[in-house]
Amino acid sequence: MRAHPMVGDSLLAVLLALLDLLVFAINAAAPFPKVHPWYVTVPMDLVMVLPLVFRRRAPVLTAYAVLAVSIPHSVLQLGVGSLFASAIALYTLVVYVGRKQAAWYLAAQLVSTGAQTALMWRTQTVSALILFTVTFAFCWLLGEFVGARRAYHTEVEARLHLLETERDQASRIAVAEERGRIARELHDVVAHAVSVIVVQADGASYAVRKDPDLAERAVHTISATGREALGELRRLLDVLRNEDGIDVPRTPQPDAQSLADLANRVSEAGVPVRLQVEGNLAGLPTGVSLGIYRIVQESLTNTLKHAGPGARAHVRIERREDVIEVTVTDDGAGRARALVPADGPLPGGNGVIGMRERAHVYGGSLDVGPLPGGGWRVRASLPVGSAP
């Protein structure tokens, strides 16, 4: 019925018409019937109840259509259909439109019914007014009750819809954040490994005839870098595949304690790296420790790709009370300040974006830019106490 309101309203109209016809039949069977011919009563009854079919589609129009038809229906004294139809119209206005429209309609009904009672039902004035008052008061109160319940259910449905929307939005945000995290991990692993492999492969191709030992060391570095990258990629794939939370064997995740190995690999790739650590990095939150490693890794990868021949890098990690300061600089000739527009975007592509996102995840900050005398600097600040 709720999905097809006109079906229920049509049944209501039919029942009301049958009730009016039943009253007509009873009066017609009386010893001294005072009824109009059926060809007057039946059409008037049908016209009386027809607007009720549309009472929920057009409640205001239905109410005043019933009011207009109820006047001749009552004047001709064709039955109780006009009273019940008018009461149903009032109930509909209270539930679906509001008290203001219902009050205007009730006032119009009071004027109409009062005039009809005074003119036509002189001997039944008191009983008619009592019947009118009781019927309309009951329908108004019933409409208030049903309207309140309807408003309550509407509010509950709206809140449930809002909660569902917020839950879906939170899920989308979580998925986007997870995608971003995986993208950063893949970028850091692949970009660093490929950069080291390319540099070492180029060096090996030049040294294979002149310095076989150097070429062999380069090949070993390529092999070690590739295996390490493969292990980290497998770890990421294990995380993606492990939907049931089963603890599967994984390659150990790099952290701040692995910076020395990272510096050695980059040095072997052709860029000497000086690592300076001030303070104890043990016991750092896992996310912060991984973030330090990835920021240094991406910075040194960019040095390998962009700093040019003969460049050197300096990595400085300083732990204060609750903040880790990470500074990576190089003296590459390809990064002079004059080559970078003052209002232009910084080079580095997704790598710089990934470093900045890593810093922001832990409530930190990242500053990237050229040095005045040439070279490049990456400076990150990571609060230790804000790690998730």
GROMACS .gro file of C-alpha atoms in nm:
model
  388
    1MET     CA    1   0.000   0.000   0.000
    2ARG     CA    2   0.286   0.240   0.076
    3ALA     CA    3   0.445   0.174  -0.260
    4HIS     CA    4   0.110   0.229  -0.439
    5PRO     CA    5  -0.092   0.474  -0.227
    6MET     CA    6  -0.367   0.515  -0.486
    7VAL     CA    7  -0.461   0.148  -0.447
    8GLY     CA    8  -0.532   0.188  -0.076
    9ASP     CA    9  -0.707   0.521  -0.130
   10SER     CA   10  -0.925   0.366  -0.401
   11LEU     CA   11  -1.029   0.088  -0.163
   12LEU     CA   12  -1.114   0.350   0.101
   13ALA     CA   13  -1.329   0.541  -0.149
   14VAL     CA   14  -1.511   0.222  -0.251
   15LEU     CA   15  -1.582   0.128   0.112
   16LEU     CA   16  -1.717   0.475   0.186
   17ALA     CA   17  -1.940   0.462  -0.124
   18LEU     CA   18  -2.070   0.120  -0.020
   19LEU     CA   19  -2.144   0.253   0.330
   20ASP     CA   20  -2.341   0.543   0.187
   21LEU     CA   21  -2.532   0.309  -0.046
   22LEU     CA   22  -2.607   0.080   0.249
   23VAL     CA   23  -2.758   0.372   0.438
   24PHE     CA   24  -2.960   0.459   0.126
   25ALA     CA   25  -3.087   0.099   0.099
   26ILE     CA   26  -3.188   0.089   0.467
   27ASN     CA   27  -3.374   0.419   0.437
   28ALA     CA   28  -3.541   0.307   0.114
   29ALA     CA   29  -3.667  -0.010   0.285
   30ALA     CA   30  -3.833   0.185   0.565
   31PRO     CA   31  -4.217   0.196   0.582
   32PHE     CA   32  -4.222   0.563   0.495
   33PRO     CA   33  -3.899   0.621   0.300
   34LYS     CA   34  -3.769   0.974   0.268
   35VAL     CA   35  -3.498   0.924   0.011
   36HIS     CA   36  -3.418   1.058  -0.331
   37PRO     CA   37  -3.429   0.830  -0.637
   38TRP     CA   38  -3.130   0.602  -0.687
   39TYR     CA   39  -3.030   0.783  -1.007
   40VAL     CA   40  -2.968   1.091  -0.791
   41THR     CA   41  -2.814   0.922  -0.487
   42VAL     CA   42  -2.572   0.683  -0.661
   43PRO     CA   43  -2.406   0.943  -0.890
   44MET     CA   44  -2.377   1.189  -0.600
   45ASP     CA   45  -2.216   0.923  -0.381
   46LEU     CA   46  -1.964   0.841  -0.654
   47VAL     CA   47  -1.880   1.208  -0.708
   48MET     CA   48  -1.850   1.247  -0.330
   49VAL     CA   49  -1.586   0.975  -0.283
   50LEU     CA   50  -1.397   1.012  -0.613
   51PRO     CA   51  -1.158   1.288  -0.490
   52LEU     CA   52  -1.043   1.061  -0.206
   53VAL     CA   53  -0.863   0.842  -0.460
   54PHE     CA   54  -0.608   1.125  -0.498
   55ARG     CA   55  -0.597   1.235  -0.134
   56ARG     CA   56  -0.225   1.155  -0.088
   57ARG     CA   57  -0.123   1.273  -0.434
   58ALA     CA   58  -0.300   1.611  -0.404
   59PRO     CA   59  -0.426   1.649  -0.046
   60VAL     CA   60  -0.521   2.019  -0.061
   61LEU     CA   61  -0.704   1.990  -0.393
   62THR     CA   62  -0.880   1.675  -0.270
   63ALA     CA   63  -0.995   1.843   0.052
   64TYR     CA   64  -1.157   2.139  -0.119
   65ALA     CA   65  -1.310   1.918  -0.389
   66VAL     CA   66  -1.473   1.714  -0.111
   67LEU     CA   67  -1.589   2.036   0.054
   68ALA     CA   68  -1.749   2.157  -0.270
   69VAL     CA   69  -1.933   1.828  -0.331
   70SER     CA   70  -2.035   1.785   0.034
   71ILE     CA   71  -2.255   2.096   0.026
   72PRO     CA   72  -2.520   1.964  -0.221
   73HIS     CA   73  -2.474   1.614  -0.079
   74SER     CA   74  -2.565   1.736   0.269
   75VAL     CA   75  -2.840   1.968   0.151
   76LEU     CA   76  -3.009   1.680  -0.026
   77GLN     CA   77  -2.952   1.464   0.285
   78LEU     CA   78  -2.813   1.177   0.080
   79GLY     CA   79  -2.635   1.007   0.369
   80VAL     CA   80  -2.334   1.023   0.600
   81GLY     CA   81  -2.082   1.004   0.315
   82SER     CA   82  -2.022   1.379   0.311
   83LEU     CA   83  -1.937   1.385   0.682
   84PHE     CA   84  -1.694   1.093   0.663
   85ALA     CA   85  -1.535   1.212   0.339
   86SER     CA   86  -1.480   1.558   0.488
   87ALA     CA   87  -1.332   1.406   0.804
   88ILE     CA   88  -1.094   1.190   0.599
   89ALA     CA   89  -0.987   1.497   0.401
   90LEU     CA   90  -0.914   1.680   0.728
   91TYR     CA   91  -0.709   1.385   0.856
   92THR     CA   92  -0.510   1.382   0.531
   93LEU     CA   93  -0.428   1.753   0.559
   94VAL     CA   94  -0.307   1.715   0.918
   95VAL     CA   95  -0.081   1.420   0.831
   96TYR     CA   96   0.060   1.519   0.491
   97VAL     CA   97   0.038   1.899   0.473
   98GLY     CA   98   0.032   2.057   0.816
   99ARG     CA   99  -0.180   2.226   1.079
  100LYS     CA  100  -0.214   2.559   0.896
  101GLN     CA  101  -0.385   2.417   0.587
  102ALA     CA  102  -0.590   2.183   0.805
  103ALA     CA  103  -0.710   2.475   1.018
  104TRP     CA  104  -0.821   2.673   0.712
  105TYR     CA  105  -1.006   2.370   0.582
  106LEU     CA  106  -1.170   2.307   0.920
  107ALA     CA  107  -1.282   2.671   0.935
  108ALA     CA  108  -1.441   2.637   0.591
  109GLN     CA  109  -1.615   2.318   0.701
  110LEU     CA  110  -1.743   2.487   1.017
  111VAL     CA  111  -1.896   2.769   0.815
  112SER     CA  112  -2.049   2.528   0.562
  113THR     CA  113  -2.180   2.279   0.817
  114GLY     CA  114  -2.309   2.549   1.050
  115ALA     CA  115  -2.506   2.711   0.771
  116GLN     CA  116  -2.646   2.375   0.655
  117THR     CA  117  -2.743   2.276   1.008
  118ALA     CA  118  -2.919   2.605   1.075
  119LEU     CA  119  -3.109   2.597   0.745
  120MET     CA  120  -3.185   2.230   0.688
  121TRP     CA  121  -3.164   2.036   1.015
  122ARG     CA  122  -3.360   2.259   1.247
  123THR     CA  123  -3.491   1.964   1.448
  124GLN     CA  124  -3.153   1.790   1.469
  125THR     CA  125  -2.921   2.084   1.528
  126VAL     CA  126  -2.770   1.961   1.856
  127SER     CA  127  -2.717   1.600   1.746
  128ALA     CA  128  -2.570   1.712   1.412
  129LEU     CA  129  -2.324   1.948   1.577
  130ILE     CA  130  -2.222   1.681   1.829
  131LEU     CA  131  -2.164   1.426   1.551
  132PHE     CA  132  -1.967   1.680   1.348
  133THR     CA  133  -1.754   1.786   1.646
  134VAL     CA  134  -1.675   1.433   1.763
  135THR     CA  135  -1.591   1.307   1.413
  136PHE     CA  136  -1.368   1.597   1.318
  137ALA     CA  137  -1.196   1.611   1.658
  138PHE     CA  138  -1.120   1.240   1.639
  139CYS     CA  139  -0.979   1.270   1.286
  140TRP     CA  140  -0.765   1.570   1.384
  141LEU     CA  141  -0.617   1.391   1.687
  142LEU     CA  142  -0.562   1.075   1.484
  143GLY     CA  143  -0.387   1.283   1.218
  144GLU     CA  144  -0.161   1.441   1.480
  145PHE     CA  145  -0.063   1.098   1.612
  146VAL     CA  146   0.001   0.946   1.269
  147GLY     CA  147   0.181   1.260   1.150
  148ALA     CA  148   0.413   1.252   1.452
  149ARG     CA  149   0.498   0.887   1.392
  150ARG     CA  150   0.550   0.954   1.023
  151ALA     CA  151   0.783   1.246   1.100
  152TYR     CA  152   0.974   1.029   1.348
  153HIS     CA  153   1.023   0.749   1.096
  154THR     CA  154   1.126   1.001   0.831
  155GLU     CA  155   1.387   1.146   1.065
  156VAL     CA  156   1.516   0.800   1.155
  157GLU     CA  157   1.545   0.708   0.787
  158ALA     CA  158   1.725   1.035   0.716
  159ARG     CA  159   1.971   0.970   0.997
  160LEU     CA  160   2.031   0.615   0.880
  161HIS     CA  161   2.090   0.743   0.528
  162LEU     CA  162   2.332   1.004   0.663
  163LEU     CA  163   2.518   0.741   0.864
  164GLU     CA  164   2.537   0.515   0.561
  165THR     CA  165   2.665   0.803   0.349
  166GLU     CA  166   2.927   0.892   0.609
  167ARG     CA  167   3.031   0.527   0.637
  168ASP     CA  168   3.066   0.499   0.259
  169GLN     CA  169   3.263   0.822   0.250
  170ALA     CA  170   3.491   0.701   0.529
  171SER     CA  171   3.543   0.375   0.339
  172ARG     CA  172   3.632   0.564   0.022
  173ILE     CA  173   3.874   0.785   0.214
  174ALA     CA  174   4.032   0.480   0.377
  175VAL     CA  175   4.067   0.308   0.039
  176ALA     CA  176   4.219   0.622  -0.114
  177GLU     CA  177   4.464   0.656   0.175
  178GLU     CA  178   4.561   0.290   0.145
  179ARG     CA  179   4.611   0.328  -0.228
  180GLY     CA  180   4.826   0.632  -0.166
  181ARG     CA  181   5.031   0.445   0.090
  182ILE     CA  182   5.085   0.149  -0.142
  183ALA     CA  183   5.168   0.384  -0.430
  184ARG     CA  184   5.430   0.558  -0.216
  185GLU     CA  185   5.581   0.227  -0.113
  186LEU     CA  186   5.593   0.099  -0.471
  187HIS     CA  187   5.739   0.424  -0.597
  188ASP     CA  188   6.009   0.433  -0.330
  189VAL     CA  189   6.106   0.069  -0.378
  190VAL     CA  190   6.099   0.062  -0.757
  191ALA     CA  191   6.241   0.410  -0.822
  192HIS     CA  192   6.538   0.357  -0.592
  193ALA     CA  193   6.613   0.007  -0.714
  194VAL     CA  194   6.583   0.097  -1.081
  195SER     CA  195   6.799   0.410  -1.039
  196VAL     CA  196   7.075   0.211  -0.868
  197ILE     CA  197   7.052  -0.068  -1.125
  198VAL     CA  198   7.067   0.175  -1.419
  199VAL     CA  199   7.369   0.362  -1.277
  200GLN     CA  200   7.550   0.039  -1.194
  201ALA     CA  201   7.467  -0.115  -1.532
  202ASP     CA  202   7.603   0.190  -1.713
  203GLY     CA  203   7.919   0.178  -1.502
  204ALA     CA  204   7.962  -0.194  -1.561
  205SER     CA  205   7.926  -0.154  -1.937
  206TYR     CA  206   8.212   0.098  -1.940
  207ALA     CA  207   8.433  -0.095  -1.697
  208VAL     CA  208   8.380  -0.448  -1.828
  209ARG     CA  209   8.695  -0.430  -2.044
  210LYS     CA  210   8.911  -0.178  -1.862
  211ASP     CA  211   8.839  -0.277  -1.501
  212PRO     CA  212   8.674  -0.621  -1.474
  213ASP     CA  213   8.683  -0.609  -1.093
  214LEU     CA  214   8.486  -0.283  -1.089
  215ALA     CA  215   8.239  -0.429  -1.337
  216GLU     CA  216   8.198  -0.738  -1.122
  217ARG     CA  217   8.128  -0.526  -0.813
  218ALA     CA  218   7.870  -0.330  -1.010
  219VAL     CA  219   7.700  -0.652  -1.118
  220HIS     CA  220   7.694  -0.772  -0.756
  221THR     CA  221   7.537  -0.441  -0.651
  222ILE     CA  222   7.276  -0.479  -0.924
  223SER     CA  223   7.198  -0.831  -0.805
  224ALA     CA  224   7.174  -0.731  -0.439
  225THR     CA  225   6.959  -0.427  -0.516
  226GLY     CA  226   6.728  -0.631  -0.734
  227ARG     CA  227   6.687  -0.901  -0.470
  228GLU     CA  228   6.614  -0.644  -0.201
  229ALA     CA  229   6.357  -0.469  -0.421
  230LEU     CA  230   6.199  -0.804  -0.507
  231GLY     CA  231   6.174  -0.889  -0.138
  232GLU     CA  232   6.004  -0.560  -0.057
  233LEU     CA  233   5.765  -0.602  -0.349
  234ARG     CA  234   5.676  -0.948  -0.223
  235ARG     CA  235   5.613  -0.802   0.121
  236LEU     CA  236   5.372  -0.549  -0.030
  237LEU     CA  237   5.195  -0.821  -0.227
  238ASP     CA  238   5.165  -1.030   0.088
  239VAL     CA  239   4.992  -0.738   0.258
  240LEU     CA  240   4.751  -0.700  -0.035
  241ARG     CA  241   4.673  -1.071  -0.054
  242ASN     CA  242   4.644  -1.126   0.321
  243GLU     CA  243   4.274  -1.031   0.346
  244ASP     CA  244   4.204  -1.268   0.638
  245GLY     CA  245   4.474  -1.127   0.865
  246ILE     CA  246   4.681  -1.450   0.857
  247ASP     CA  247   5.037  -1.395   0.971
  248VAL     CA  248   5.248  -1.484   0.669
  249PRO     CA  249   5.629  -1.476   0.645
  250ARG     CA  250   5.750  -1.146   0.503
  251THR     CA  251   6.075  -0.977   0.420
  252PRO     CA  252   6.175  -0.750   0.710
  253GLN     CA  253   6.059  -0.395   0.654
  254PRO     CA  254   6.339  -0.137   0.625
  255ASP     CA  255   6.369   0.121   0.901
  256ALA     CA  256   6.602   0.387   1.033
  257GLN     CA  257   6.849   0.118   1.143
  258SER     CA  258   6.896   0.026   0.774
  259LEU     CA  259   7.024   0.369   0.669
  260ALA     CA  260   7.388   0.257   0.676
  261ASP     CA  261   7.321  -0.017   0.420
  262LEU     CA  262   7.130   0.232   0.206
  263ALA     CA  263   7.418   0.480   0.219
  264ASN     CA  264   7.665   0.207   0.121
  265ARG     CA  265   7.457   0.102  -0.181
  266VAL     CA  266   7.427   0.456  -0.308
  267SER     CA  267   7.800   0.510  -0.252
  268GLU     CA  268   7.875   0.197  -0.454
  269ALA     CA  269   7.642   0.329  -0.724
  270GLY     CA  270   7.868   0.633  -0.772
  271VAL     CA  271   7.752   0.900  -0.527
  272PRO     CA  272   7.957   0.907  -0.205
  273VAL     CA  273   7.725   0.938   0.094
  274ARG     CA  274   7.824   1.059   0.439
  275LEU     CA  275   7.580   0.942   0.705
  276GLN     CA  276   7.563   1.136   1.030
  277VAL     CA  277   7.330   1.017   1.307
  278GLU     CA  278   7.290   1.218   1.628
  279GLY     CA  279   7.086   1.050   1.897
  280ASN     CA  280   6.948   0.702   1.943
  281LEU     CA  281   6.713   0.587   1.666
  282ALA     CA  282   6.626   0.261   1.838
  283GLY     CA  283   6.273   0.223   1.967
  284LEU     CA  284   6.113   0.462   1.720
  285PRO     CA  285   5.752   0.394   1.618
  286THR     CA  286   5.745   0.164   1.315
  287GLY     CA  287   5.576   0.416   1.087
  288VAL     CA  288   5.814   0.698   1.176
  289SER     CA  289   6.117   0.473   1.133
  290LEU     CA  290   5.996   0.359   0.790
  291GLY     CA  291   5.916   0.719   0.697
  292ILE     CA  292   6.272   0.829   0.780
  293TYR     CA  293   6.414   0.551   0.566
  294ARG     CA  294   6.185   0.625   0.269
  295ILE     CA  295   6.252   0.999   0.277
  296VAL     CA  296   6.628   0.941   0.280
  297GLN     CA  297   6.593   0.674   0.011
  298GLU     CA  298   6.391   0.899  -0.221
  299SER     CA  299   6.629   1.192  -0.164
  300LEU     CA  300   6.935   0.983  -0.250
  301THR     CA  301   6.753   0.835  -0.550
  302ASN     CA  302   6.693   1.187  -0.681
  303THR     CA  303   7.061   1.265  -0.620
  304LEU     CA  304   7.158   0.964  -0.829
  305LYS     CA  305   6.928   1.071  -1.112
  306HIS     CA  306   6.976   1.446  -1.116
  307ALA     CA  307   7.287   1.563  -0.929
  308GLY     CA  308   7.528   1.487  -1.211
  309PRO     CA  309   7.878   1.334  -1.210
  310GLY     CA  310   8.105   1.397  -0.914
  311ALA     CA  311   7.822   1.483  -0.676
  312ARG     CA  312   7.837   1.394  -0.309
  313ALA     CA  313   7.556   1.354  -0.058
  314HIS     CA  314   7.529   1.418   0.313
  315VAL     CA  315   7.259   1.257   0.527
  316ARG     CA  316   7.207   1.397   0.876
  317ILE     CA  317   6.959   1.244   1.122
  318GLU     CA  318   6.913   1.428   1.451
  319ARG     CA  319   6.686   1.308   1.729
  320ARG     CA  320   6.572   1.571   1.973
  321GLU     CA  321   6.329   1.527   2.260
  322ASP     CA  322   6.022   1.438   2.053
  323VAL     CA  323   6.121   1.533   1.699
  324ILE     CA  324   6.336   1.369   1.436
  325GLU     CA  325   6.510   1.608   1.196
  326VAL     CA  326   6.613   1.455   0.863
  327THR     CA  327   6.836   1.656   0.629
  328VAL     CA  328   6.971   1.527   0.298
  329THR     CA  329   7.191   1.756   0.088
  330ASP     CA  330   7.405   1.715  -0.222
  331ASP     CA  331   7.645   1.941  -0.406
  332GLY     CA  332   7.536   1.844  -0.754
  333ALA     CA  333   7.597   2.104  -1.022
  334GLY     CA  334   7.262   2.039  -1.183
  335ARG     CA  335   7.058   2.193  -0.900
  336ALA     CA  336   7.150   2.561  -0.890
  337ARG     CA  337   6.889   2.802  -0.759
  338ALA     CA  338   6.891   2.999  -1.082
  339LEU     CA  339   6.755   2.700  -1.271
  340VAL     CA  340   6.439   2.682  -1.057
  341PRO     CA  341   6.169   2.951  -1.111
  342ALA     CA  342   6.073   3.132  -0.793
  343ASP     CA  343   5.705   3.058  -0.842
  344GLY     CA  344   5.737   2.735  -1.039
  345PRO     CA  345   5.685   2.378  -0.927
  346LEU     CA  346   5.970   2.192  -0.769
  347PRO     CA  347   6.118   1.906  -0.968
  348GLY     CA  348   6.097   1.555  -0.839
  349GLY     CA  349   5.751   1.450  -0.955
  350ASN     CA  350   5.567   1.196  -0.747
  351GLY     CA  351   5.872   1.131  -0.531
  352VAL     CA  352   5.860   1.473  -0.369
  353ILE     CA  353   5.482   1.442  -0.333
  354GLY     CA  354   5.525   1.104  -0.166
  355MET     CA  355   5.785   1.239   0.078
  356ARG     CA  356   5.560   1.531   0.169
  357GLU     CA  357   5.264   1.295   0.222
  358ARG     CA  358   5.475   1.072   0.446
  359ALA     CA  359   5.574   1.370   0.658
  360HIS     CA  360   5.216   1.496   0.683
  361VAL     CA  361   5.083   1.154   0.786
  362TYR     CA  362   5.285   1.179   1.108
  363GLY     CA  363   5.214   1.546   1.169
  364GLY     CA  364   5.548   1.657   1.030
  365SER     CA  365   5.667   1.886   0.754
  366LEU     CA  366   5.893   1.871   0.450
  367ASP     CA  367   6.099   2.145   0.290
  368VAL     CA  368   6.254   2.083  -0.051
  369GLY     CA  369   6.459   2.325  -0.256
  370PRO     CA  370   6.792   2.427  -0.411
  371LEU     CA  371   7.089   2.554  -0.212
  372PRO     CA  372   7.226   2.904  -0.285
  373GLY     CA  373   7.565   2.782  -0.404
  374GLY     CA  374   7.433   2.486  -0.600
  375GLY     CA  375   7.307   2.150  -0.493
  376TRP     CA  376   6.983   2.038  -0.336
  377ARG     CA  377   6.841   1.999   0.011
  378VAL     CA  378   6.557   1.795   0.156
  379ARG     CA  379   6.464   1.870   0.516
  380ALA     CA  380   6.196   1.679   0.703
  381SER     CA  381   6.070   1.711   1.058
  382LEU     CA  382   5.880   1.417   1.208
  383PRO     CA  383   5.724   1.437   1.557
  384VAL     CA  384   5.789   1.107   1.732
  385GLY     CA  385   5.494   1.133   1.970
  386SER     CA  386   5.233   1.170   1.690
  387ALA     CA  387   5.294   0.840   1.523
  388PRO     CA  388   4.980   0.633   1.470
   0.00000   0.00000   0.00000
